[in-house]
Tab-separated table of C-alpha atoms in Angstrom:
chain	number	residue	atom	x	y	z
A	193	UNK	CA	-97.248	-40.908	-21.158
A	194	UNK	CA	-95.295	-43.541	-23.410
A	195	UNK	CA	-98.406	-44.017	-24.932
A	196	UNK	CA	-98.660	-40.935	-26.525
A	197	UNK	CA	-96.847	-39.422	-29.577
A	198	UNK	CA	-95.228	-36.051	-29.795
A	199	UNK	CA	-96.652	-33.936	-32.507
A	200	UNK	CA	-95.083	-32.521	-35.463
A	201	UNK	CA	-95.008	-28.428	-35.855
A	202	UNK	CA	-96.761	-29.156	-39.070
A	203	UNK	CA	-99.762	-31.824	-37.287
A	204	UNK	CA	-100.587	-28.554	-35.172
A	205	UNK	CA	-100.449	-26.252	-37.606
A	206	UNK	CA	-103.067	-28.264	-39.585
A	207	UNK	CA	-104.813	-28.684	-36.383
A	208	UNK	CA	-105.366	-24.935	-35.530
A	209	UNK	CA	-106.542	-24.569	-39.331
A	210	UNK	CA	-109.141	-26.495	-38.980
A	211	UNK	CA	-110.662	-24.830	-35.332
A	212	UNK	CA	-110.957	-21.561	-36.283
A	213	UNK	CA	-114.600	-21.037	-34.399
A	214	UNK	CA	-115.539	-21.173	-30.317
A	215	UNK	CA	-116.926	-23.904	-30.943
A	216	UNK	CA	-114.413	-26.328	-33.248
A	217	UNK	CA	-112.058	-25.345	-30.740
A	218	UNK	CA	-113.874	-26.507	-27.564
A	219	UNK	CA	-114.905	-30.082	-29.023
A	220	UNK	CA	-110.881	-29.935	-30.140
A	221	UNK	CA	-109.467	-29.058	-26.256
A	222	UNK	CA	-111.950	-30.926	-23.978
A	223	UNK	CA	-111.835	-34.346	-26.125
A	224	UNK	CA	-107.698	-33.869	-26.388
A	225	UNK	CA	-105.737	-36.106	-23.656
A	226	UNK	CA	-102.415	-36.166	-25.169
A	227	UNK	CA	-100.203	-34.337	-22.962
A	228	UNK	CA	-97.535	-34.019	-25.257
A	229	UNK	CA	-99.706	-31.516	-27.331
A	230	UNK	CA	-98.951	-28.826	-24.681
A	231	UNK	CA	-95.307	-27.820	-25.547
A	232	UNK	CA	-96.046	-27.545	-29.476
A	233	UNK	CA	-99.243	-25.679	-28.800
A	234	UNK	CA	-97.794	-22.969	-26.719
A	235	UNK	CA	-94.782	-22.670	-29.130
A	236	UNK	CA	-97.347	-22.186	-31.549
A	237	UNK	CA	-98.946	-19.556	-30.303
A	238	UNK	CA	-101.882	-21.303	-29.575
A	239	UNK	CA	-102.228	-20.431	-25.450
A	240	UNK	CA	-101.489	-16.455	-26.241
A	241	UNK	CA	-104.864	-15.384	-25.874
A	242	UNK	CA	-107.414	-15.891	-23.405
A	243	UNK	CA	-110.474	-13.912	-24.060
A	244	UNK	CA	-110.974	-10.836	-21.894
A	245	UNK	CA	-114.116	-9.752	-19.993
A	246	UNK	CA	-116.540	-8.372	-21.823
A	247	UNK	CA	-119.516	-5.366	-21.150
A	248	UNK	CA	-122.288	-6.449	-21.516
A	249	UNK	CA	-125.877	-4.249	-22.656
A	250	UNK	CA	-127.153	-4.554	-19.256
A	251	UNK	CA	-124.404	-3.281	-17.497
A	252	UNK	CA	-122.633	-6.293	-16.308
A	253	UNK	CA	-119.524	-7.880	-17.226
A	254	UNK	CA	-119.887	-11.485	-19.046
A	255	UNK	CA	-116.159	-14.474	-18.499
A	256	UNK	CA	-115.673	-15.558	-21.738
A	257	UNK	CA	-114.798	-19.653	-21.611
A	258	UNK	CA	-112.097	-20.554	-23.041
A	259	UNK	CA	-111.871	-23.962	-23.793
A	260	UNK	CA	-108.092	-24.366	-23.932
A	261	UNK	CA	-107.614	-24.025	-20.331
A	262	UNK	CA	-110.138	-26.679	-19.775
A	263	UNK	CA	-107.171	-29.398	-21.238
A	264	UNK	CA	-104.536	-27.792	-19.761
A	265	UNK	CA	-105.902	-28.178	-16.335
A	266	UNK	CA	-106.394	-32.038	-17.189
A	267	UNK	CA	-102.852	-33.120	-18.474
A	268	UNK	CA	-100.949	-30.521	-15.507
A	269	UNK	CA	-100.232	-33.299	-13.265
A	270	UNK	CA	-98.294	-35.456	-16.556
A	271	UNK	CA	-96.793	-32.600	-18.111
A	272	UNK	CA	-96.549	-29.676	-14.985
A	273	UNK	CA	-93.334	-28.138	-16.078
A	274	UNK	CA	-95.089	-27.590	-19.568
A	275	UNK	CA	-97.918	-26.417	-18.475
A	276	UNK	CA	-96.683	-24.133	-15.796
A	277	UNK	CA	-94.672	-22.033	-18.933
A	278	UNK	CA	-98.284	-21.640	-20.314
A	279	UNK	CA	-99.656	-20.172	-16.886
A	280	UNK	CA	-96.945	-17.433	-16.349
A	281	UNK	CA	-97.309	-16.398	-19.956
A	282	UNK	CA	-100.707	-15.036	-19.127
A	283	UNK	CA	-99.983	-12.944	-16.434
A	284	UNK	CA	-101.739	-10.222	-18.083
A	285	UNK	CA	-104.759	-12.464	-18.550
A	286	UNK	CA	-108.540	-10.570	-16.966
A	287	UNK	CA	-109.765	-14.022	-17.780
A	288	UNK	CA	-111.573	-15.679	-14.710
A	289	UNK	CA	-111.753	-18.889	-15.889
A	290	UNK	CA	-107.777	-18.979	-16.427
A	291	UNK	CA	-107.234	-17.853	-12.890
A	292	UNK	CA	-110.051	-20.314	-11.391
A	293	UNK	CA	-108.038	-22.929	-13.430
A	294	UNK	CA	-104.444	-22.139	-12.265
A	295	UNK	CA	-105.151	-22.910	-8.423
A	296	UNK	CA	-106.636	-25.975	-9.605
A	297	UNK	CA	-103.711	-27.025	-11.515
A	298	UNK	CA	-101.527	-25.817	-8.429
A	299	UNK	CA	-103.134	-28.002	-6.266
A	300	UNK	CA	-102.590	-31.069	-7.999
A	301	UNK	CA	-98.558	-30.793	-9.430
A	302	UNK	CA	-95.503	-31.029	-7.995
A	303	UNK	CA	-94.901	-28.224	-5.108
A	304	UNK	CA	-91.668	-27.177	-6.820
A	305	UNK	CA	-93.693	-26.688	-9.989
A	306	UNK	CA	-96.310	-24.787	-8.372
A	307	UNK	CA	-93.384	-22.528	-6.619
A	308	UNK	CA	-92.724	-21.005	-10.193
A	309	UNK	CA	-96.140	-20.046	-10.418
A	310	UNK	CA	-95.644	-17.301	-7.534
A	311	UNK	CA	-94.862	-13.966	-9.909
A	312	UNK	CA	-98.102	-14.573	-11.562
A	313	UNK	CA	-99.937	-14.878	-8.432
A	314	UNK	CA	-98.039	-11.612	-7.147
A	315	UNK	CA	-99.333	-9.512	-10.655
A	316	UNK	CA	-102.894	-11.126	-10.256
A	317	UNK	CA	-103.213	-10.095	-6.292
A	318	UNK	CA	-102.293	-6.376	-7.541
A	319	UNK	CA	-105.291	-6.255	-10.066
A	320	UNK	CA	-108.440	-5.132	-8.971
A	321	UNK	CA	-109.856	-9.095	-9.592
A	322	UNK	CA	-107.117	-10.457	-7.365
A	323	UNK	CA	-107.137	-14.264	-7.683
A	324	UNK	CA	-110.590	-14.095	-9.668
A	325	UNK	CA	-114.442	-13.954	-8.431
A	326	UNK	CA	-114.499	-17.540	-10.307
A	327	UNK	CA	-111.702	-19.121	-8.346
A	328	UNK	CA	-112.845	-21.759	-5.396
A	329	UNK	CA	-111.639	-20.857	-2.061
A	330	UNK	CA	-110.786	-24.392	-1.628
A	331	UNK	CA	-108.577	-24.854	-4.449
A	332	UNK	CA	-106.813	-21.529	-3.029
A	333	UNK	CA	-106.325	-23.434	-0.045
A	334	UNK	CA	-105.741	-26.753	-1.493
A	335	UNK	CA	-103.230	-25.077	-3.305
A	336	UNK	CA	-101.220	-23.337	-0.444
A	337	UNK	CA	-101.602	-26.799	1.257
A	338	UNK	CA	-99.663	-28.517	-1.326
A	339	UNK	CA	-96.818	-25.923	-1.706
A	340	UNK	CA	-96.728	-26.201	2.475
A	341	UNK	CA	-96.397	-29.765	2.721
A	342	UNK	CA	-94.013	-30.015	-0.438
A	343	UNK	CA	-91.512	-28.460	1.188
A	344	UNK	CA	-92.600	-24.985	-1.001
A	345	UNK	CA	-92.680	-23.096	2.746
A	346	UNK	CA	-91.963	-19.621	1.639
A	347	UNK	CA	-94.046	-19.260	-0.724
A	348	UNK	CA	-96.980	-21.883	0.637
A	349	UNK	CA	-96.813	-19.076	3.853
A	350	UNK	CA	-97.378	-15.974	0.872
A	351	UNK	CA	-100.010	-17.679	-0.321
A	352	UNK	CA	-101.326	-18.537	2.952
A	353	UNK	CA	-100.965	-14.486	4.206
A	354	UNK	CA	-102.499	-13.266	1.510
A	355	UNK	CA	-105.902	-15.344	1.895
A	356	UNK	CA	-105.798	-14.686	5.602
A	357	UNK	CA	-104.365	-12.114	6.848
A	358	UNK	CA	-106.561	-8.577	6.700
A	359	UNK	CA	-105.068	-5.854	5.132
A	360	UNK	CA	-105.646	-2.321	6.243
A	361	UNK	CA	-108.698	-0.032	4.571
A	362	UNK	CA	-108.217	1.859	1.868
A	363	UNK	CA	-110.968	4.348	3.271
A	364	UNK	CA	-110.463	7.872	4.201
A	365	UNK	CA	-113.682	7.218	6.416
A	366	UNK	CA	-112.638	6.380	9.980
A	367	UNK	CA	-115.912	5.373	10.168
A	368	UNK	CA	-116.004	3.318	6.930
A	369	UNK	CA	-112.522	1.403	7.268
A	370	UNK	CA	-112.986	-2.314	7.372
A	371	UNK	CA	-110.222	-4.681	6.652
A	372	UNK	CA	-110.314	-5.500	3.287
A	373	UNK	CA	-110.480	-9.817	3.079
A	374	UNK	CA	-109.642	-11.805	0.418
A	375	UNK	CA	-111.921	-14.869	2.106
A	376	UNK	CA	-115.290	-14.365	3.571
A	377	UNK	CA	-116.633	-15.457	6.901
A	378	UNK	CA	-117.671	-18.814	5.868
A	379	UNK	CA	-114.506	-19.717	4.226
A	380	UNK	CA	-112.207	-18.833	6.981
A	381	UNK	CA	-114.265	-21.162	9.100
A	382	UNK	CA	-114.207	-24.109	6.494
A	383	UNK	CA	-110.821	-23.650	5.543
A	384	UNK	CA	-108.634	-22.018	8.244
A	385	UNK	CA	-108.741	-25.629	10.240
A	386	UNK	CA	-107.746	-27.433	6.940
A	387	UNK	CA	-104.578	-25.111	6.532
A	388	UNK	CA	-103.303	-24.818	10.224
A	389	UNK	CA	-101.689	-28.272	10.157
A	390	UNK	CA	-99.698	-27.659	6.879
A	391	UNK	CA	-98.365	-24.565	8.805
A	392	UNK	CA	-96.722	-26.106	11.242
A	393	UNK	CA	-94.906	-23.670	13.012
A	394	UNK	CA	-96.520	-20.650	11.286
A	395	UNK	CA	-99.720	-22.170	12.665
A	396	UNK	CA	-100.417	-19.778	15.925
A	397	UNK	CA	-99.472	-16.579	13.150
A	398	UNK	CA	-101.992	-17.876	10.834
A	399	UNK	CA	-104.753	-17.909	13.479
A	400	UNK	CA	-103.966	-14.566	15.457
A	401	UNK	CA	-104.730	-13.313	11.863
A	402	UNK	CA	-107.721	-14.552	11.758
A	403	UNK	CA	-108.981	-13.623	15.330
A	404	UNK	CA	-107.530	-10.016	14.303
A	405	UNK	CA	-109.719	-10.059	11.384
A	406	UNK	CA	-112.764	-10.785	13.428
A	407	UNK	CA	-111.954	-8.377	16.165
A	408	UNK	CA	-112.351	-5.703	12.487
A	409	UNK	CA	-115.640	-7.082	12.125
A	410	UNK	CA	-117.069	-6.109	15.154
């Protein structure tokens, strides 16, 4: 970080100038490396809007990249704080590539910075998206790993609930209601084992869940 020089308001204002396009703008953000860009960025405005989904002809619905989140996931472990503001300004973000990016980044910071990031997790799990169809169930686990063994217990244990414990049908259906899951099969396998030791105490919870969810399935 010494290395690196803090930027003047007006060296990013001449900076966004010049990137106007998609494509200016992703050669700008995936060669940057200077953390330090992050706070002057965001005060200029320059993280305020990730691209939302878009319809396509054919019916489907196209993630727009956006290149910006491709730096701040690189410089979040030397500059978390900073880029942690960034994340819970986009809380009304659609973007799938911003939520794929923000478990990433929460599995690799400080568990006390990852903490803050808990009322954007909250508005994303309410959405009909929740944590985004992009997003690696790893790095969700990863990431409530990391709050769990930082000392982050109450809300490593949210996170933790909310990728394993079933939650009831929304079906009218008797017949119909299934649990609805935020993990499928496979992942609960893979990852369940991973996360049990990080639980510690909430370990036995964490797996009654799970053998609940398969008794659903059945």
């Amino acid at each position: 970080m010494s290395s690196y020089k803090t930027p003047s308001r007006a060296d990013v204002e001449a900076v966004l100038l010049k990137i106007p396009t998609f494509q200016l703008r992703r050669v700008f953000y995936e060669g940057l490396k200077n953390p330090r860009w992050v706070r002057p960025l965001f005060e200029a405005g320059a993280f305020a809007n990730p691209p939302e989904p878009e319809n396509t002809d054919d019916g489907y619905i196209r993630d727009v990249y956006w290149p910006e989140i491709s730096y701040l996931t690189r410089v979040a472990a030397d500059v978390p704080a900073d880029v942690v503001d960034v994340l819970l300004s986009l809380a009304s973000s659609n973007n799938a590539w911003v939520r794929r990016a923000t478990f990433e980044i929460g599995s690799k910071i400080p568990a006390a910075e990852g903490a803050r990031l808990k009322p954007l997790l909250q508005a994303w799990s309410m959405t009909p998206n929740g944590f985004g169809w992009r997003t690696d169930p790893g790095e969700l686990v990863s990431f409530a790993i990391t709050l769990l063994e930082g000392g982050e217990t109450k809300t490593g244990r949210w996170l933790a609930n909310n990728l394993f414990a079933p939650k009831p049908s929304v079906s009218d259906d008797p017949f119909r209601r299934k649990p609805v899951l935020a993990l499928d099969d496979y992942w609960y396998q893979e990852e369940l084992p991973r996360l049990v030791p990080a639980l510690g105490a909430d370990a036995l919870k964490a797996v009654r869940h799970s053998a609940q969810r398969s008794d659903h399935r059945r």
